[in-house]
Short mmCIF file of C-alpha atoms in Angstrom, two decimals:
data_model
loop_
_atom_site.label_atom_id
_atom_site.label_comp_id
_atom_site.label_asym_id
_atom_site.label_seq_id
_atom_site.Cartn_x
_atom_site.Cartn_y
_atom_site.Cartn_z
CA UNK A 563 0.00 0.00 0.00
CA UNK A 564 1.21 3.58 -0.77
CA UNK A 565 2.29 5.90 1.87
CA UNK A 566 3.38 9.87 1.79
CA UNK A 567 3.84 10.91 5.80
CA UNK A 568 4.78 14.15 5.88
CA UNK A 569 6.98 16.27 8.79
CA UNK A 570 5.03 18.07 11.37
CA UNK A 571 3.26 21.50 11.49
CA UNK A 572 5.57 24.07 11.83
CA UNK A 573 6.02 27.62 13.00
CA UNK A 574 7.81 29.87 12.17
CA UNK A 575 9.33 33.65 11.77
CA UNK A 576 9.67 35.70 8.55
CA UNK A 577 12.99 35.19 7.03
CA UNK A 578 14.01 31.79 9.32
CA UNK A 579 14.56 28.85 6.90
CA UNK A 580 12.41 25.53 6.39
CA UNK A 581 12.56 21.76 5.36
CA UNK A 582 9.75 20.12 5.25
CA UNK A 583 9.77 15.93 4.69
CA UNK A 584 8.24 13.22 3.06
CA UNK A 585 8.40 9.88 4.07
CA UNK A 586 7.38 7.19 1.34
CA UNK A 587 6.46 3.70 1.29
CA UNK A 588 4.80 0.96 -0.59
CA UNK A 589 6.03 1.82 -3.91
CA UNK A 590 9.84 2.27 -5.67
CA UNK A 591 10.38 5.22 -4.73
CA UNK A 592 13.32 5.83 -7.85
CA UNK A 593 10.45 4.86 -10.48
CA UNK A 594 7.65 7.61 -9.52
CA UNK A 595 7.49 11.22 -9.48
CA UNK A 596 7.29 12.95 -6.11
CA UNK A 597 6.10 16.48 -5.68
CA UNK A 598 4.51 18.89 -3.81
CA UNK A 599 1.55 20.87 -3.73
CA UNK A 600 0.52 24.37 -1.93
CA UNK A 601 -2.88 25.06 -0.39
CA UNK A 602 -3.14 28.49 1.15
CA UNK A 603 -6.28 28.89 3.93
CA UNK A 604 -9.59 28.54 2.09
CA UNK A 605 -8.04 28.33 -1.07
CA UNK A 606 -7.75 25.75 -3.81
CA UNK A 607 -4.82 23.78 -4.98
CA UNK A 608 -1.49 24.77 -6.16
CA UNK A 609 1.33 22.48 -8.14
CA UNK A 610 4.73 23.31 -7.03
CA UNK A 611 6.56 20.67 -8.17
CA UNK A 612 7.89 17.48 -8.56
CA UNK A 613 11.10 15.44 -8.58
CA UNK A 614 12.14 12.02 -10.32
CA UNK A 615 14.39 10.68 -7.52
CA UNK A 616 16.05 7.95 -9.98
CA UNK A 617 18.16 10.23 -11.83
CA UNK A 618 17.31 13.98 -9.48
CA UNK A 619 15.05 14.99 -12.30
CA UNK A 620 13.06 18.12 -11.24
CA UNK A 621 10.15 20.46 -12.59
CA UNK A 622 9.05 23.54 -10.42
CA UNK A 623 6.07 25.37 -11.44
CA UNK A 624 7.63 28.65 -12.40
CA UNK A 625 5.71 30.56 -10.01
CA UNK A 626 7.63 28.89 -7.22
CA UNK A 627 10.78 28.32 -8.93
CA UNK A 628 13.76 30.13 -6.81
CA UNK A 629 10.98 29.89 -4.14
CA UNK A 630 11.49 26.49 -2.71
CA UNK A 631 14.20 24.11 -3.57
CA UNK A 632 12.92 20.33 -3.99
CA UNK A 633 15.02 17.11 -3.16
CA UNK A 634 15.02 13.78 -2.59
CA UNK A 635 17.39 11.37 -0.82
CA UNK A 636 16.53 7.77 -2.79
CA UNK A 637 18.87 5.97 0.08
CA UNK A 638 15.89 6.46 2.62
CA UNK A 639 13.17 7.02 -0.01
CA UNK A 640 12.41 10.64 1.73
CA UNK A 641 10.99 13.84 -0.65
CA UNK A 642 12.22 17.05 0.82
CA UNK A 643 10.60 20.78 0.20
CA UNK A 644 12.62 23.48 1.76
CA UNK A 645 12.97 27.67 2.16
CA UNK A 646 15.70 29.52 2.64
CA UNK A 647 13.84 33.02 3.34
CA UNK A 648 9.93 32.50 4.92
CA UNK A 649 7.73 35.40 4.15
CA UNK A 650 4.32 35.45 6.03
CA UNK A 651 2.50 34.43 2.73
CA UNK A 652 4.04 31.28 2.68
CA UNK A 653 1.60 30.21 5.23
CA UNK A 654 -0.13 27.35 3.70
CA UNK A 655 -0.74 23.66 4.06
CA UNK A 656 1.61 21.65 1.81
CA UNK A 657 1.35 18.62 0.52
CA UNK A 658 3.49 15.91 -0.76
CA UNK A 659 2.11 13.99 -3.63
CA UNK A 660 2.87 11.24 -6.01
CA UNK A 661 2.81 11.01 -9.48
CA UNK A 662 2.99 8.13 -12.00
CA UNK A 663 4.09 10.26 -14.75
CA UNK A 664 5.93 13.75 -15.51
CA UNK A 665 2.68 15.12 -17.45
CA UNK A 666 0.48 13.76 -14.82
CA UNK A 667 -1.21 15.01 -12.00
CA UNK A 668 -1.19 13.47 -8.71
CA UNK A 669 -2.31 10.18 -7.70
CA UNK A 670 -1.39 9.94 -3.93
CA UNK A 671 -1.39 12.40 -1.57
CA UNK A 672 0.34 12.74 1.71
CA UNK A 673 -1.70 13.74 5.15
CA UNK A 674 -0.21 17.20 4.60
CA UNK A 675 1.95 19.76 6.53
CA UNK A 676 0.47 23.20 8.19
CA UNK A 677 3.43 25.56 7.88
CA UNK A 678 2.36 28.80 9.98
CA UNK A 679 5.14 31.94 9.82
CA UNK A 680 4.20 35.06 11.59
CA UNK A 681 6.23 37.38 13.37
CA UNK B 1497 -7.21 32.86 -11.00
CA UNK B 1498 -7.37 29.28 -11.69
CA UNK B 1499 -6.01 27.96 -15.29
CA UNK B 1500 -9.08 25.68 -15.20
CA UNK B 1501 -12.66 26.67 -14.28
CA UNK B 1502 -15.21 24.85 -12.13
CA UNK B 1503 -18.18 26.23 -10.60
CA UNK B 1504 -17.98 27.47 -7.04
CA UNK B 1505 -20.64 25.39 -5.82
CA UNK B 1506 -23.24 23.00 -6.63
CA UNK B 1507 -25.99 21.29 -4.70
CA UNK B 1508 -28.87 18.15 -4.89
CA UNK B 1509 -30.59 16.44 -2.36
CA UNK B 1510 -29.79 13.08 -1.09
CA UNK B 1511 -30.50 10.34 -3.71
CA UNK B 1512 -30.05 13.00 -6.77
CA UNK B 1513 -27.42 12.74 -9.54
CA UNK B 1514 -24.98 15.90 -9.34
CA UNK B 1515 -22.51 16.64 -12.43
CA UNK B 1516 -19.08 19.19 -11.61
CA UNK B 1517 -18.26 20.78 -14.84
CA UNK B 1518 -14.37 21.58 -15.68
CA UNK B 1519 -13.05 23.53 -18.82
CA UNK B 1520 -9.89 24.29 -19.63
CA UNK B 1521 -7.95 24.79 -23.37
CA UNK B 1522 -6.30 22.72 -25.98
CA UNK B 1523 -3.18 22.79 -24.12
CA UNK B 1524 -4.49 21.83 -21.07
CA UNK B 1525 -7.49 19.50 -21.00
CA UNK B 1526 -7.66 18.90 -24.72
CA UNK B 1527 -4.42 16.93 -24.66
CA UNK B 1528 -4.19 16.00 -21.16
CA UNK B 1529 -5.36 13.26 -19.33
CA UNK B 1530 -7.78 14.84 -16.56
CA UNK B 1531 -8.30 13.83 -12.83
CA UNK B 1532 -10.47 14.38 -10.09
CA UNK B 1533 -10.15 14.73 -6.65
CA UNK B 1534 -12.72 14.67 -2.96
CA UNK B 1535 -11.31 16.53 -0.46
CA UNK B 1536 -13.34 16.28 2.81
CA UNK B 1537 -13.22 18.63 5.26
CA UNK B 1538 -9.89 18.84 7.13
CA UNK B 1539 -8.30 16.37 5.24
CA UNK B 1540 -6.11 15.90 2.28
CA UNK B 1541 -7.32 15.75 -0.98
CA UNK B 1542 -8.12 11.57 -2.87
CA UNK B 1543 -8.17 10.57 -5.93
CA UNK B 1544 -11.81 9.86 -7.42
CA UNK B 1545 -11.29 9.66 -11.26
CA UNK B 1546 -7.92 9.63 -13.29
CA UNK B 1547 -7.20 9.12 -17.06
CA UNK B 1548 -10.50 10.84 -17.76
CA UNK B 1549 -12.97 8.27 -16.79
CA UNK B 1550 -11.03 5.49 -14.82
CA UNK B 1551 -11.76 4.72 -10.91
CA UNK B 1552 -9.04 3.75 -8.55
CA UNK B 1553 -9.37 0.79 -6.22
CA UNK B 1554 -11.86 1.43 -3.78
CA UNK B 1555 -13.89 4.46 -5.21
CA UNK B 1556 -17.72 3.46 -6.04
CA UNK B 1557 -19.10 3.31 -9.01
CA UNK B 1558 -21.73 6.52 -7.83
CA UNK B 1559 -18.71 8.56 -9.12
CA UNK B 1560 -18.11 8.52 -12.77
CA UNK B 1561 -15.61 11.06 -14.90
CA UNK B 1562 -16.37 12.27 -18.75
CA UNK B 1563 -14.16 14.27 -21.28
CA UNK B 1564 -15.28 15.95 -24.59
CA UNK B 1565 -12.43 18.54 -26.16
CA UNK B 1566 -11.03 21.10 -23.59
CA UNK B 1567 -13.78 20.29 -20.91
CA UNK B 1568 -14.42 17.81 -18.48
CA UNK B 1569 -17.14 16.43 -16.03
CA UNK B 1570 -17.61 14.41 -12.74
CA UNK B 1571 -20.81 12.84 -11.87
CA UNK B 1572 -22.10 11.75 -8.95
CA UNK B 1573 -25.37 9.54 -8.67
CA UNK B 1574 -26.85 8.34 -5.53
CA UNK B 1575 -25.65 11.77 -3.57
CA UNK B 1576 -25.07 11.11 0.44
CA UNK B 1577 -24.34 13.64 2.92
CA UNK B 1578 -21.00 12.30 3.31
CA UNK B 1579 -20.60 13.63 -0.34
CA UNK B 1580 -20.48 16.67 1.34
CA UNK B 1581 -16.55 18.12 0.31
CA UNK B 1582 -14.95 20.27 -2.09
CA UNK B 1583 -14.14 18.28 -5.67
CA UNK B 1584 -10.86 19.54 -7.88
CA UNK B 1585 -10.32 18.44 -11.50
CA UNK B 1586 -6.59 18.51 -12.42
CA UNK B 1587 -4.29 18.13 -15.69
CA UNK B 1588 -1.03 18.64 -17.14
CA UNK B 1589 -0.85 21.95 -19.20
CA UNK B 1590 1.61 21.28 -21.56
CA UNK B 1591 1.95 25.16 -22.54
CA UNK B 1592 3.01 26.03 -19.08
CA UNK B 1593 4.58 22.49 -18.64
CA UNK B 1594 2.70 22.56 -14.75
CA UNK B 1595 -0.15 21.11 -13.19
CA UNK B 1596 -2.92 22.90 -13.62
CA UNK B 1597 -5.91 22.40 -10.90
CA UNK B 1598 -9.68 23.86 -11.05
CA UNK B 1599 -10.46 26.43 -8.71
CA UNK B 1600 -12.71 23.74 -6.64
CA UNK B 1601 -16.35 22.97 -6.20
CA UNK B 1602 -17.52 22.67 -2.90
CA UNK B 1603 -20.97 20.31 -3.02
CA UNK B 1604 -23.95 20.83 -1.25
CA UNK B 1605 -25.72 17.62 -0.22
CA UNK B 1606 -29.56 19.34 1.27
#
């Protein structure tokens, strides 16, 4: 069975950096795209990205791109999502998602991570 | 503003069919495969309908998915108040080279 458990809900200050994780199971993890998706509070949903861990592949949606950097360690079968700046508007829920192709959408979703960053 | 458009709500009464409309362009649902998603309150969004009209494992057959050129629509028949969630159509857009999601539909069940 396919699981995405994500890192817990964070908090945090404008301009303090952030990694968020994704633990995966069930599935080989070098043979599937891995991504991430944004939804801000009462808001819809957002594709940020994904990553091909097999051969460190990546596509960013070019509104995040320089944003967030996105990474995966295929030893441990872990997606990563991370900041180096916060700004107050990245306040969102994430999620990390699967995908069975590049021009796909997702087809799993992790439980999803609250990320919170007020001064 | 969402690359593909779905109406902001729609509701039925339990036992009613309900359809979730979804258009897009050419270079997004016209050569895309499109999927669906239920997201319940609180909780992360799951896969109803992908490749168009296929159902994963697990979903009933009360939820069926339809294409025709750059549109696309989910039915539901047999509504139930645990129905009650927002719905999201999704697709590649291979002019942006993103995914592309609908703005949502958040469904009604009176």
């Amino acid at each position: 069975e396919v699981h995405l458990v994500q890192s817990g809900a964070e908090v945090k200050k404008p301009g303090e950096s952030l990694r968020l994780s994704c633990m995966t199971s069930g599935f080989s993890f070098t043979s599937y795209w891995v991504g991430w998706v944004r939804q801000m509070p009462g808001k819809g949903l957002e594709w940020m990205g994904i990553i091909y861990p097999g051969d460190s592949d990546i596509q960013y949606n070019p509104s995040f791109q320089g944003q967030v950097t996105i990474s995966a360690d295929k030893s441990i079968s872990i997606a990563y999502v991370q900041w180096s700046s916060l700004k107050a508007s990245d306040s969102a829920m994430y999620y990390c998602v699967r995908q069975s192709g590049r021009k796909l959408v997702p087809d799993y979703w992790g439980q999803g991570t609250l990320v919170t960053v007020s001064s | 503003q969402s690359v593909l458009t779905q109406p902001p709500s729609v509701s039925a009464a339990p036992g009613q069919k309900v359809t979730i409309s979804c258009s897009g362009s050419s270079s997004s649902i016209g050569n895309n495969y499109v999927s669906w998603y239920q997201q319940l309150p609180g909780t992360a969004p799951k896969l109803l309908i992908y490749d168009n009209d296929k159902r994963p494992s697990g979903i009933p057959d009360r939820f069926s998915g339809s294409k025709s050129g750059t549109s696309a629509t989910l039915g539901i028949t047999g509504l139930q108040t645990g129905d009650e969630a927002d719905y999201y159509c999704g697709t590649w857009d291979s002019s942006l080279s993103v995914g592309v999601f609908g703005g949502g539909t958040k469904l009604a069940v009176l």
